[in-house]
């Protein structure tokens, strides 16, 4: 999991995914399946990606009452993904229930998927958080608070921006995963993301894994972009 680059497969259906993956044939990737794709294709997309040997982050960001989240996670565990997630805003009891569901749903002798919690979405700004969520603290404080709550619930880590990863590792230890979307090369469009960082900054600050979507998936040459991103993430440019 550490030092991974996770490609966000934000595509409308399996046919688009297959087209995108064609030039990567034979390469084992770490990919992220989000709501758009999973709601369209369901478990079959996970089976297909697993057959091709890819590691999978199933990014469904569960947020509901504890019992519902527990039952949903029990079912998701059977898909044998590497990583799944919830919203920390669902609370400690909900996060504990998520973990319980995963443990119950994991077959004997198999690894329980790692479970992380979204702190504040990387598309959320401090102003938005203050005004719309009525959380009267800084974004950093809110993210750190959610990260502590996540650790107290026994989860494996958080989704956060690279800007908060260092403080989280200092406070909660380097085993606690920090998975960071909102990563952009200096030349990339920011899009709807607010708390963006470069791969170099992410590496220096010690994040566990970066999630890269549109910069690779919307590129004219995805394989070249992926290779360029891997070099930048590993620091092979310098
Ligand atoms: O295209 P881009 O690189 O912005 O894609 C980022 C991916 O990470 C998207 O799939 C988005 O849903 C996901 N994500 C995020 N912020 C979070 C959690 C997940 O951007 N806090």
XYZ file of N, CA, C and O in Angstrom, residues 59-130:
288
model
N -13.925 2.837 -3.731
C -14.145 4.153 -3.106
C -15.638 4.500 -3.116
O -16.095 5.269 -3.948
N -16.387 3.902 -2.183
C -17.835 4.144 -2.156
C -18.231 5.092 -1.027
O -19.403 5.450 -0.892
N -17.277 5.466 -0.171
C -17.484 6.484 0.881
C -18.795 6.272 1.628
O -19.680 7.134 1.617
N -18.903 5.121 2.306
C -20.153 4.815 3.009
C -20.406 5.805 4.157
O -19.470 6.185 4.879
N -21.660 6.202 4.303
C -22.056 7.149 5.358
C -23.543 6.926 5.633
O -24.397 7.425 4.902
N -23.842 6.139 6.680
C -25.240 5.806 6.987
C -25.281 5.388 8.459
O -24.275 5.502 9.166
N -26.408 4.840 8.914
C -26.456 4.407 10.311
C -25.547 3.186 10.470
O -25.322 2.441 9.499
N -24.995 2.983 11.684
C -24.005 1.919 11.875
C -24.452 0.549 11.367
O -23.690 -0.146 10.694
N -25.691 0.173 11.631
C -26.130 -1.168 11.238
C -26.116 -1.355 9.718
O -25.700 -2.396 9.210
N -26.529 -0.319 9.000
C -26.553 -0.396 7.529
C -25.138 -0.477 6.976
O -24.853 -1.253 6.057
N -24.253 0.323 7.553
C -22.857 0.319 7.085
C -22.207 -1.030 7.377
O -21.488 -1.592 6.536
N -22.528 -1.588 8.550
C -21.964 -2.905 8.897
C -22.403 -3.964 7.874
O -21.579 -4.721 7.345
N -23.700 -3.987 7.556
C -24.208 -4.993 6.609
C -23.620 -4.775 5.221
O -23.271 -5.736 4.517
N -23.515 -3.508 4.807
C -22.963 -3.215 3.476
C -21.504 -3.670 3.401
O -21.082 -4.279 2.412
N -20.752 -3.403 4.453
C -19.329 -3.778 4.459
C -19.159 -5.294 4.474
O -18.213 -5.823 3.882
N -20.087 -5.978 5.141
C -20.023 -7.445 5.169
C -20.095 -7.970 3.730
O -19.327 -8.838 3.326
N -20.985 -7.389 2.940
C -21.116 -7.796 1.539
C -19.908 -7.373 0.711
O -19.394 -8.161 -0.089
N -19.437 -6.154 0.933
C -18.293 -5.662 0.136
C -17.027 -6.473 0.414
O -16.192 -6.650 -0.473
N -16.892 -6.970 1.655
C -15.686 -7.742 2.010
C -15.523 -8.947 1.090
O -14.405 -9.351 0.761
N -16.649 -9.484 0.648
C -16.597 -10.687 -0.208
C -15.968 -10.399 -1.567
O -15.548 -11.301 -2.281
N -15.923 -9.128 -1.952
C -15.309 -8.773 -3.242
C -13.779 -8.817 -3.163
O -13.102 -8.735 -4.178
N -13.271 -8.895 -1.925
C -11.824 -9.012 -1.693
C -11.017 -7.891 -2.328
O -9.988 -8.122 -2.979
N -11.508 -6.660 -2.157
C -10.711 -5.494 -2.577
C -9.601 -5.275 -1.554
O -9.618 -5.847 -0.460
N -8.643 -4.437 -1.905
C -7.536 -4.163 -0.987
C -7.885 -3.052 -0.006
O -7.388 -3.017 1.112
N -8.726 -2.121 -0.478
C -8.998 -0.917 0.318
C -10.442 -0.473 0.094
O -10.920 -0.463 -1.050
N -11.140 -0.127 1.184
C -12.506 0.422 1.081
C -12.578 1.644 1.998
O -11.644 1.888 2.767
N -13.692 2.390 1.928
C -13.731 3.585 2.775
C -15.130 3.996 3.238
O -16.139 3.523 2.724
N -15.129 4.881 4.223
C -16.352 5.460 4.803
C -16.096 6.954 4.988
O -14.961 7.412 4.821
N -17.142 7.700 5.359
C -16.953 9.099 5.745
C -16.770 9.168 7.265
O -17.629 8.673 8.007
N -15.696 9.789 7.730
C -15.492 9.926 9.185
C -16.643 10.693 9.836
O -16.941 10.492 11.014
N -17.316 11.549 9.052
C -18.427 12.333 9.599
C -19.574 11.434 10.070
O -20.446 11.873 10.819
N -19.569 10.167 9.662
C -20.587 9.219 10.127
C -20.429 8.863 11.592
O -21.345 8.302 12.205
N -19.257 9.183 12.151
C -19.040 8.982 13.590
C -18.284 7.707 13.931
O -18.134 6.810 13.099
N -17.802 7.666 15.195
C -16.953 6.557 15.651
C -17.718 5.230 15.633
O -17.202 4.214 15.197
N -18.963 5.280 16.104
C -19.750 4.044 16.164
C -19.959 3.465 14.747
O -19.869 2.256 14.540
N -20.197 4.366 13.795
C -20.392 3.898 12.420
C -19.095 3.292 11.865
O -19.117 2.264 11.172
N -17.961 3.926 12.179
C -16.680 3.408 11.674
C -16.365 2.045 12.298
O -15.897 1.127 11.624
N -16.667 1.911 13.598
C -16.441 0.604 14.257
C -17.320 -0.463 13.616
O -16.887 -1.602 13.400
N -18.553 -0.065 13.279
C -19.479 -1.013 12.645
C -18.962 -1.429 11.270
O -19.093 -2.588 10.864
N -18.369 -0.478 10.543
C -17.803 -0.777 9.220
C -16.733 -1.867 9.349
O -16.713 -2.838 8.590
N -15.881 -1.684 10.335
C -14.791 -2.631 10.558
C -15.332 -4.015 10.932
O -14.870 -5.042 10.431
N -16.336 -4.002 11.811
C -16.961 -5.281 12.222
C -17.526 -6.003 11.008
O -17.336 -7.207 10.847
N -18.227 -5.252 10.150
C -18.812 -5.845 8.951
C -17.736 -6.460 8.068
O -17.890 -7.568 7.553
N -16.635 -5.743 7.917
C -15.543 -6.254 7.072
C -14.959 -7.529 7.665
O -14.644 -8.479 6.946
N -14.815 -7.523 9.001
C -14.231 -8.705 9.642
C -15.143 -9.921 9.472
O -14.686 -11.014 9.140
N -16.436 -9.695 9.674
C -17.395 -10.801 9.542
C -17.434 -11.305 8.096
O -17.529 -12.509 7.843
N -17.350 -10.374 7.138
C -17.499 -10.738 5.725
C -16.250 -11.313 5.079
O -16.310 -11.843 3.971
N -15.107 -11.190 5.745
C -13.858 -11.697 5.150
C -13.739 -13.205 5.388
O -13.836 -13.666 6.527
N -13.563 -13.937 4.307
C -13.484 -15.404 4.416
C -12.251 -15.814 5.220
O -11.233 -15.103 5.214
N -12.355 -16.949 5.877
C -11.246 -17.460 6.701
C -9.986 -17.587 5.841
O -10.052 -18.048 4.699
N -8.890 -17.119 6.398
C -7.614 -17.237 5.697
C -7.351 -16.137 4.677
O -6.286 -16.089 4.072
N -8.329 -15.246 4.433
C -8.131 -14.121 3.511
C -7.840 -12.870 4.317
O -8.148 -12.791 5.515
N -7.271 -11.847 3.659
C -6.976 -10.589 4.345
C -8.201 -9.684 4.373
O -8.859 -9.520 3.341
N -8.481 -9.102 5.520
C -9.551 -8.108 5.584
C -9.120 -6.901 4.765
O -7.970 -6.461 4.856
N -10.028 -6.357 3.906
C -9.650 -5.130 3.187
C -9.288 -4.039 4.191
O -9.906 -3.953 5.256
N -8.311 -3.235 3.861
C -8.006 -2.103 4.734
C -9.146 -1.102 4.606
O -9.768 -0.987 3.548
N -9.417 -0.409 5.698
C -10.540 0.530 5.691
C -10.055 1.909 6.138
O -9.432 2.038 7.189
N -10.321 2.904 5.313
C -9.912 4.269 5.650
C -11.139 5.180 5.651
O -12.191 4.801 5.135
N -10.997 6.365 6.254
C -12.135 7.284 6.325
C -11.802 8.607 5.638
O -10.690 9.132 5.791
N -12.782 9.113 4.910
C -12.637 10.440 4.303
C -12.763 11.460 5.436
O -13.707 11.389 6.232
N -11.815 12.385 5.509
C -11.887 13.436 6.533
C -12.727 14.579 5.952
O -13.937 14.593 6.099
N -12.081 15.524 5.299
C -12.809 16.523 4.517
C -12.426 16.281 3.059
O -11.244 16.109 2.756
N -13.423 16.267 2.185
C -13.128 16.061 0.761
C -12.112 17.095 0.288
O -12.136 18.247 0.757
N -11.262 16.694 -0.638
C -10.258 17.651 -1.143
C -10.901 18.721 -2.028
O -10.248 19.673 -2.440
N -12.183 18.565 -2.325
C -12.901 19.620 -3.059
C -13.541 20.634 -2.101
O -14.182 21.586 -2.545
N -13.377 20.414 -0.790
C -13.964 21.332 0.204
C -12.936 22.379 0.620
O -11.803 22.039 0.945
N -13.345 23.640 0.611
C -12.455 24.708 1.095
C -12.823 25.015 2.543
O -13.900 24.634 3.025
N -11.932 25.733 3.212
C -12.203 26.090 4.616
C -13.467 26.952 4.728
O -14.295 26.762 5.624
N -13.609 27.878 3.768
C -14.769 28.767 3.796
C -16.074 27.981 3.676
O -17.033 28.194 4.425
N -16.074 27.040 2.738
C -17.248 26.177 2.538
C -17.560 25.391 3.813
O -18.706 25.281 4.218
N -16.498 24.832 4.421
C -16.683 24.020 5.628
C -17.281 24.872 6.744
O -18.217 24.460 7.431
N -16.744 26.103 6.899
C -17.246 27.012 7.949
C -18.697 27.394 7.687
O -19.542 27.297 8.566
